[in-house]
Coordinates of C-alpha atoms and ligand atoms in Angstrom, one line a residue:
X1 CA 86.4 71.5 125.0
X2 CA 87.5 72.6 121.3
X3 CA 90.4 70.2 119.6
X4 CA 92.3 72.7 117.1
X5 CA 94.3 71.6 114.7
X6 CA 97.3 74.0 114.1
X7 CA 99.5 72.7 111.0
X8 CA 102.7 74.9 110.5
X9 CA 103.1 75.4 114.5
X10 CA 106.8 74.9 115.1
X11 CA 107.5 77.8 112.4
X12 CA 107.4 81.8 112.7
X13 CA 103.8 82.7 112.8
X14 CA 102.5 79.4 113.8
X15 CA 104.6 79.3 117.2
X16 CA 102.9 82.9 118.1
X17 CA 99.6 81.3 117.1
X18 CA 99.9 78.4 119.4
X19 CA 101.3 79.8 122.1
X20 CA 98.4 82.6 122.2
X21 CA 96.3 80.0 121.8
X22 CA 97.5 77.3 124.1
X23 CA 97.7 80.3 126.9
X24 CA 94.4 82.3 125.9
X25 CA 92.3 79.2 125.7
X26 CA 93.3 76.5 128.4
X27 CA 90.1 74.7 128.1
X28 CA 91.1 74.3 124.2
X29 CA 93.0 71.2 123.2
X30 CA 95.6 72.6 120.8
X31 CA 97.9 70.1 118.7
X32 CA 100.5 71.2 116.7
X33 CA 101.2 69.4 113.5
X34 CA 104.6 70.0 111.9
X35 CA 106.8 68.2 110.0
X36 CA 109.7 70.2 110.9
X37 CA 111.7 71.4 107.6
X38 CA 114.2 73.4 108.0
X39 CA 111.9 76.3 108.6
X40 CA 110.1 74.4 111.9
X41 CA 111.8 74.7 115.4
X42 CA 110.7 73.0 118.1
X43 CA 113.0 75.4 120.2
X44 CA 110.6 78.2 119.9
X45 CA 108.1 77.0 121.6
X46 CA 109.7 75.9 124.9
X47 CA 108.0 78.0 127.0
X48 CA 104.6 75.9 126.5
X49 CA 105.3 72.5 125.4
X50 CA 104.6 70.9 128.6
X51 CA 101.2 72.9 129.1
X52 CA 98.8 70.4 129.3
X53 CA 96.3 71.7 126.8
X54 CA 99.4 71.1 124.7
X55 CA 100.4 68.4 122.1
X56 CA 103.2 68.1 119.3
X57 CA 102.7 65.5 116.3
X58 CA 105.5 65.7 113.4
X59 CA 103.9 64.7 110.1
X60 CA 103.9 65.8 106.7
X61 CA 100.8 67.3 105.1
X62 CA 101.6 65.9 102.1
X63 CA 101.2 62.5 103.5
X64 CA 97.4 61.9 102.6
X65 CA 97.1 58.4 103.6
X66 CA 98.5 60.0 107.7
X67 CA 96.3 62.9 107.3
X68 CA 93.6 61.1 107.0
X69 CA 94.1 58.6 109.8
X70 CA 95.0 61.8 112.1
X71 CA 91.3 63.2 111.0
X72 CA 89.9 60.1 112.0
X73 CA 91.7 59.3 115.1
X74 CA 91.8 63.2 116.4
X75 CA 88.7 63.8 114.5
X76 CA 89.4 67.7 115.5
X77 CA 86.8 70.1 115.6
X78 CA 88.8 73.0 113.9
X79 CA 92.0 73.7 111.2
X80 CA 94.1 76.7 111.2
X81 CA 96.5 76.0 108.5
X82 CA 99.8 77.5 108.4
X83 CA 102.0 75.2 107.2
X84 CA 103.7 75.8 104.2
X85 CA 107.0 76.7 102.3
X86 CA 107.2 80.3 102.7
X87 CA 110.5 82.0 101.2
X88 CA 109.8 83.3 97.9
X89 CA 113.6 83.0 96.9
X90 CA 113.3 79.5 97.7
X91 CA 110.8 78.9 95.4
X92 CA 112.3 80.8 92.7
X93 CA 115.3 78.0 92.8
X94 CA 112.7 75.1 94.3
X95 CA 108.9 75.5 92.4
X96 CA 107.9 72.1 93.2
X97 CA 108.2 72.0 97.2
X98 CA 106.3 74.6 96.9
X99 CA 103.6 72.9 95.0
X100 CA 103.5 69.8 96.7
X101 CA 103.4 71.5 100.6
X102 CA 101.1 74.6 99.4
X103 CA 99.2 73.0 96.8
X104 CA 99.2 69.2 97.2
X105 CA 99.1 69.5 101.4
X106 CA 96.5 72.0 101.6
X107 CA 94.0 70.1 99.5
X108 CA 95.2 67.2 101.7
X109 CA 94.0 68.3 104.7
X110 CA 91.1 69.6 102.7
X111 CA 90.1 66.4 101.8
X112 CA 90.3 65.0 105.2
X113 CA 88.2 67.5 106.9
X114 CA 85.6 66.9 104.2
X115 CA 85.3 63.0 105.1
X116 CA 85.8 63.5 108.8
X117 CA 83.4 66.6 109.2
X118 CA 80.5 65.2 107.0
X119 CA 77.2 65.8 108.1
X120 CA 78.4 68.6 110.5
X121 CA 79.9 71.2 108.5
X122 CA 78.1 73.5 110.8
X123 CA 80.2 72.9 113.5
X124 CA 83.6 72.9 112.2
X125 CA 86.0 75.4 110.7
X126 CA 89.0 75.3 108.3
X127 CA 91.1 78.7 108.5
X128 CA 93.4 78.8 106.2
X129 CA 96.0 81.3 106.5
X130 CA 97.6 83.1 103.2
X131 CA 99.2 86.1 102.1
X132 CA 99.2 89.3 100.4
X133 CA 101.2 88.5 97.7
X134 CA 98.2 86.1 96.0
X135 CA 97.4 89.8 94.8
X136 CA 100.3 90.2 93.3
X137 CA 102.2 93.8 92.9
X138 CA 101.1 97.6 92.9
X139 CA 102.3 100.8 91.7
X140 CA 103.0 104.2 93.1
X141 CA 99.3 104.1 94.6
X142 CA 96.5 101.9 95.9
X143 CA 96.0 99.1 98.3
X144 CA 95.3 95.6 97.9
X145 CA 91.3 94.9 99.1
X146 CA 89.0 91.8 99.4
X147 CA 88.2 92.1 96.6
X148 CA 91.7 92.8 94.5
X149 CA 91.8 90.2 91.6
X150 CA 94.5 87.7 92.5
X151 CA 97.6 88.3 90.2
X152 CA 100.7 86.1 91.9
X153 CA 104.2 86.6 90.1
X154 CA 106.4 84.6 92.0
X155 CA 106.1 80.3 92.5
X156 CA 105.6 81.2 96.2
X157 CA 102.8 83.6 95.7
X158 CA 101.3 81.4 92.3
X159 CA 101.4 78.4 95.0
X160 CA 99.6 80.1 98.0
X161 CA 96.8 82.0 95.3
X162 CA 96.2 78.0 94.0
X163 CA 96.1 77.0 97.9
X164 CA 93.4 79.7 98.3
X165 CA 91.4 79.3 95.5
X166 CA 91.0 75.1 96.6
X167 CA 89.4 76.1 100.0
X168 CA 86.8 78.4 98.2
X169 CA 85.9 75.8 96.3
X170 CA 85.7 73.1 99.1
X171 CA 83.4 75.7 100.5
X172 CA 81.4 76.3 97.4
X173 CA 81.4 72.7 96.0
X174 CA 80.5 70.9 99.2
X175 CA 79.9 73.3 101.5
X176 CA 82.7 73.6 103.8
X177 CA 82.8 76.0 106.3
X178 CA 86.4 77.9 105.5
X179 CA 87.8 81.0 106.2
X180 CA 91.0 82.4 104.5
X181 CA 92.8 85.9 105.8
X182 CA 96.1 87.4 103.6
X183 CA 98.4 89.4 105.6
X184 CA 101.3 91.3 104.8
X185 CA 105.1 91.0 105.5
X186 CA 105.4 89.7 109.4
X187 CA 108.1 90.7 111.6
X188 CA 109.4 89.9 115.1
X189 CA 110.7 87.5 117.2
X190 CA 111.5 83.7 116.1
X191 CA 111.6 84.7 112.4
X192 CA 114.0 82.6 110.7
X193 CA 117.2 84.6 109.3
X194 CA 116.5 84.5 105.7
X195 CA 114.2 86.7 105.6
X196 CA 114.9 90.2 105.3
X197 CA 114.4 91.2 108.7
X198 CA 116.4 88.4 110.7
X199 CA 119.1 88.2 108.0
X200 CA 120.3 91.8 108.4
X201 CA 119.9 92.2 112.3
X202 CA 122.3 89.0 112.3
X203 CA 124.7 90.4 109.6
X204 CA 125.1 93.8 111.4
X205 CA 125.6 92.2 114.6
X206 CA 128.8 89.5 113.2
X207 CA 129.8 92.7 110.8
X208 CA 129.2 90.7 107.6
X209 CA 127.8 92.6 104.7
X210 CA 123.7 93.2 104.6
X211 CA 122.2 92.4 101.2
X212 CA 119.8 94.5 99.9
X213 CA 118.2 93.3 96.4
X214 CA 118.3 95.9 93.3
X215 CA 118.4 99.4 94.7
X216 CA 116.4 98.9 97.8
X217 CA 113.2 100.7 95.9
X218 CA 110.4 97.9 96.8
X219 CA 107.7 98.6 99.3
X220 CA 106.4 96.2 102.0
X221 CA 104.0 96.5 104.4
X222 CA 104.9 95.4 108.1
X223 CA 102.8 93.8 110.4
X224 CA 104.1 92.8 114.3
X225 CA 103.8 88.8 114.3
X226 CA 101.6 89.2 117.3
X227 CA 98.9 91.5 116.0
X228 CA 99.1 88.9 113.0
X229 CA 98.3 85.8 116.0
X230 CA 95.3 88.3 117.4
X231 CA 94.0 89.0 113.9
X232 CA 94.0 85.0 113.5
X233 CA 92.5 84.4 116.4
X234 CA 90.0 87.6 116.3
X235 CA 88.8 86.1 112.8
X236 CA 88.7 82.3 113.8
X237 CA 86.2 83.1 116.3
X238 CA 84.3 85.6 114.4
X239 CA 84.3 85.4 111.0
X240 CA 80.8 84.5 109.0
X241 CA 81.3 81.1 107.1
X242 CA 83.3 81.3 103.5
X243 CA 84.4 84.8 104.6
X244 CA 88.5 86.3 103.6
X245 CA 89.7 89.6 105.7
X246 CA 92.9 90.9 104.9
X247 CA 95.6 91.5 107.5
X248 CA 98.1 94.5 108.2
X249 CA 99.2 97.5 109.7
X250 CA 99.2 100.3 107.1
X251 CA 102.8 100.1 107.9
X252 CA 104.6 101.1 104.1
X253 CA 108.3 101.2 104.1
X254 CA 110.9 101.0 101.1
X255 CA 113.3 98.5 101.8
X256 CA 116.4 100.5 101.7
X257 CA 114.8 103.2 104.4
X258 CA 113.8 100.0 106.7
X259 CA 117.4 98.8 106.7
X260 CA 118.9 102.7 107.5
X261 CA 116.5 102.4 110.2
X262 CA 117.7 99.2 111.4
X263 CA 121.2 99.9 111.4
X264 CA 120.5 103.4 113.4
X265 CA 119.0 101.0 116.1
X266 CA 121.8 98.2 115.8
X267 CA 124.3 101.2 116.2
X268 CA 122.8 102.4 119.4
X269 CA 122.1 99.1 121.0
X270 CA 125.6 97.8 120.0
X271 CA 127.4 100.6 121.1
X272 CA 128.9 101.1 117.8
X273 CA 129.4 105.3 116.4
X274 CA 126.7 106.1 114.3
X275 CA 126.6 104.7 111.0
X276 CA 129.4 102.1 111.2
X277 CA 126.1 99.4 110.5
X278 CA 125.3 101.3 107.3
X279 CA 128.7 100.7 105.8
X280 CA 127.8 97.4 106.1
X281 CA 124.7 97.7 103.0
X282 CA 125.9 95.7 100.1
X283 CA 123.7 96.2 96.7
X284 CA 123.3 92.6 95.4
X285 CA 121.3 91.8 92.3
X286 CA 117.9 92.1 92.2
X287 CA 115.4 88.6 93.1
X288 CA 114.0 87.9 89.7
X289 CA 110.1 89.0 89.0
X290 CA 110.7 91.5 92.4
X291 CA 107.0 92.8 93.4
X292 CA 107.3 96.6 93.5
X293 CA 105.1 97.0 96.3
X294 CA 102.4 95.9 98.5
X295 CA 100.3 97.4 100.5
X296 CA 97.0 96.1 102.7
X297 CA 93.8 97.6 103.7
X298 CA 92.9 96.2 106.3
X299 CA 89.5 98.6 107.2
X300 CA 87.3 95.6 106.9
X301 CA 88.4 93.7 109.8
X302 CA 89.1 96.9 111.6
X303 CA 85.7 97.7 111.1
X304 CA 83.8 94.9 110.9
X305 CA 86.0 92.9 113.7
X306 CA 87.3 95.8 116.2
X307 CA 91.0 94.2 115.5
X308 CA 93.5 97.1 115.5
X309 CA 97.4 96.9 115.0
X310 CA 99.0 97.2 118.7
X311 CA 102.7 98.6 118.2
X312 CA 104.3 100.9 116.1
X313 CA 106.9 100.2 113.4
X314 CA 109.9 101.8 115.4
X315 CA 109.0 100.1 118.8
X316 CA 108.4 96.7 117.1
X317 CA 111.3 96.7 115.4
X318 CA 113.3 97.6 118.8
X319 CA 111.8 94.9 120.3
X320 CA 112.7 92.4 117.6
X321 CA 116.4 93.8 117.7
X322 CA 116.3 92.8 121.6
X323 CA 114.8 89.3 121.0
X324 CA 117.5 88.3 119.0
X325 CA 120.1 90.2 120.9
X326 CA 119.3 88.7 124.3
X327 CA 118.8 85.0 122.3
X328 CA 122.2 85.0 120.9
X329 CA 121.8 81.1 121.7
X330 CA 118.1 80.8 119.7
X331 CA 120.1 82.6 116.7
X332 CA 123.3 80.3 117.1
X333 CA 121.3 77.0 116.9
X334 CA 119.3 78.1 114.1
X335 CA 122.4 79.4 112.0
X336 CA 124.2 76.0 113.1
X337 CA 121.5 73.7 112.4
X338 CA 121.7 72.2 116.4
X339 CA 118.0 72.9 116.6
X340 CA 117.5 70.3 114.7
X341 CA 119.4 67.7 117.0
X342 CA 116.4 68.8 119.9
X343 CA 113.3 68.0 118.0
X344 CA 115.1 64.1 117.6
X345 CA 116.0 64.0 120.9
X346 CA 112.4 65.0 122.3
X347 CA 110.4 63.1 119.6
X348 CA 112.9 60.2 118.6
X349 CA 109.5 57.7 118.9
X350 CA 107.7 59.8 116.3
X351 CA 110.8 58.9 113.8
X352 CA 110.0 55.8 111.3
Ligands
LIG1 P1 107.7 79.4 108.3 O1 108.4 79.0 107.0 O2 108.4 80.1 109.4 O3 107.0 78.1 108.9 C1 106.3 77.1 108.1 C2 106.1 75.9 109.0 O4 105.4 74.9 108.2 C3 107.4 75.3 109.5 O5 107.3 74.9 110.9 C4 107.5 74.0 108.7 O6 108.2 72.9 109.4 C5 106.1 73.6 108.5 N1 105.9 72.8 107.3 C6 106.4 73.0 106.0 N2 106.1 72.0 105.2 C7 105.3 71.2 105.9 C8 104.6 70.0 105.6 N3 104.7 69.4 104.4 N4 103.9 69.3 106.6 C9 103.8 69.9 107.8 N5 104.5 71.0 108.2 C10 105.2 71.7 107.2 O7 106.4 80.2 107.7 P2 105.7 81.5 108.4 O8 106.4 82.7 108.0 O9 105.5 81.2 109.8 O10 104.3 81.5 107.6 C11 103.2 80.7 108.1 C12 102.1 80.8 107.2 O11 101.7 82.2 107.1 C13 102.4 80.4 105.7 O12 101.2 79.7 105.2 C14 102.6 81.7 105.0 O13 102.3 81.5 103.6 C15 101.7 82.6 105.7 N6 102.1 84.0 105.7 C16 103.4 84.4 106.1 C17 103.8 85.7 106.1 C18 105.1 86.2 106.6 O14 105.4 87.4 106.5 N7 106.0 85.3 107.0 C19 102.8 86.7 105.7 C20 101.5 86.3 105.4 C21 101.2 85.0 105.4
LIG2 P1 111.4 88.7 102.4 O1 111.7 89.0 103.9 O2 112.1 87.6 101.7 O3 109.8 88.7 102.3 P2 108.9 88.7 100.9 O4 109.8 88.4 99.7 O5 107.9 87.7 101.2 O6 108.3 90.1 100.8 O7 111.8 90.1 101.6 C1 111.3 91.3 102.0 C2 111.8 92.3 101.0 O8 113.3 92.5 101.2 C3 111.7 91.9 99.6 O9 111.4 93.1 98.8 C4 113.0 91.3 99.1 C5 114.0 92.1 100.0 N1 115.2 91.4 100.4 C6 116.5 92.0 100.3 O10 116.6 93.2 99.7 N2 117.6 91.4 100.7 C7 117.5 90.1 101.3 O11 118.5 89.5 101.7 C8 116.2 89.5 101.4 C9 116.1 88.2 102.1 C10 115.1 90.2 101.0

């Protein structure tokens, strides 16, 4: 039986991750370790709490002293790190969460593997999961590689590259066995509406205007949260020892061309006369220090791994528009703050 660790499981990635794990694996022992900001919702993964290869712990990775004792009394055989602070216009107004959950929590848990794990790095991982945007921004042309020089812009992105470069080191310096990947822009269902994707879909649907930074001119490259969990797991099971892959789906789209798309399929699905969601597009000012573009090749893990992206951009982002559609009550907690009220009622012992 394998004990995983999966920090960063009650948020958007990390609920796909656990539940593909917790159903894919049920001879794995898969705890989920959360503290629950604002960003972590117990509500999301419903469907799989009460398996019994399951287990929720709320604690703060920040918390060294707790992380510690966890390693010990868990003593786990295996990371996969994904909790973090994620919105890069949060961390334009809020640098320091960002260093203290990214930076500070990372080399946390770092530290507590290296105690607990001693003697046996051999046979023990720590998969720490980043992003694209460590790279930091490209032109008219290219992709980001393996082997792209990291560049980060934003306090997000400057946090995540720091995160990455501690757990080469922890490899390199004592010999840890770690693996990082960086994928691109995620989309689909449980994303918190913030973020681009989520935010419009729910502004179209209550008629409210749909902000879209500068002229609309970046580039992002979209990846289906699931292929992102298959990827993860695909690379936790495969990858050699100290290894990165990047993640996505040669999937390039401007952001103003992604929202006309959007609105065409929020017209249809609503009912509404064809471009009634458009007139919704509101040019706001542009997020300071905006990366132009990103884009991901991802041929090393498509060729050295067989992993291959599953859905394509129009079908994906159908789907998403029917998640949220049919979980008008998901949405209404999350823009309410109610799902907070359920993680206290379900883990009011875990509360100090
Ligand atoms: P998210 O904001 O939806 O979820 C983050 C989770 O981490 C939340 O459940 C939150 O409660 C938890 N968390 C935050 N601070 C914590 C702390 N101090 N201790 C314990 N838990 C804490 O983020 P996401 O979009 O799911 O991203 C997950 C990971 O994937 C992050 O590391 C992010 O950098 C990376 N990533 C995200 C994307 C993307 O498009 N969203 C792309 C590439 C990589
Ligand atoms: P976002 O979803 O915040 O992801 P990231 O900044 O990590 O790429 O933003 C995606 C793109 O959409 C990015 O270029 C910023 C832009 N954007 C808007 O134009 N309007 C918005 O309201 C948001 C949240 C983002």
């Amino acid at each position: 039986m394998k004990k995983i660790l999966i920090t960063g499981g009650a948020g958007f990635i990390g609920s796909h991750v656990v539940r593909l794990f917790v159903e894919k694996y049920p001879d794995y022992e898969i705890i989920n370790l959360d503290k629950l900001t604002y960003a972590g919702n117990l509500l999301n993964l419903t469907d799989i709490e009460q398996s019994a290869n399951y287990r929720f712990i709320k604690g703060d990775i920040t918390d060294t002293r707790f992380i510690r004792e966890l390693f010990q009394v868990e003593n786990p055989d295996a990371v996969i790190h994904l909790a973090a602070e994620s919105h890069v216009d949060r961390s334009i107004s809020n640098p320091m969460e960002f260093v203290m959950t990214n930076v500070i929590g990372t080399v946390s848990l770092l530290n507590a593997a290296k105690e607990c794990w001693q003697g046996n790095y051999d046979r023990h991982r720590f998969y720490h999961v980043s992003t694209d945007e460590v790279y930091g921004a490209l032109g008219e042309t290219g992709m980001f590689t393996e082997n792209t020089a990291y560049d980060p812009h934003s306090p997000y992105s400057a946090s995540k590259a720091s995160s990455d470069h501690f757990v080469r080191a922890y490899h390199d310096t004592y010999g840890l066995d770690v693996v990082i990947s960086n994928c691109s822009n995620n989309y689909g269902s449980h994303h918190f509406p913030e973020k681009l994707i989520p935010l419009a879909i729910n502004n179209i649907k209550n008629n409210k205007p749909v902000p879209v930074y500068g002229k609309g001119e970046n580039v992002r490259d979209w990846l289906w949260v699931e292929d992102h969990a298959r990827a993860i797991d695909t690379i936790f099971h495969q990858a050699k020892a100290g290894d990165t892959y990047n993640i996505g789906g040669h999937n390039e789209w401007k952001n103003i061309d992604l929202i006309h798309l959007l609105c065409r399929i929020m017209d249809e699905k609503l009912g509404r006369t064809a471009g009634e969601s458009a007139a919704l597009i509101t040019y706001v000012t542009d997020r300071a220090g905006h990366d132009l573009r990103y884009a991901i090749d991802s041929s090393k893990l498509q060729n050295d791994l067989d992993w291959v992206p599953s859905l394509q951009f129009e079908e994906g982002l159908k789907k998403t528009v029917n998640w949220y559609l049919e979980n008008q009550e998901w949405l209404e907690n999350v823009t309410s703050g109610h799902y907070q009220d359920y993680y206290k009622q379900q883990y009011e012992y875990n509360e100090q």
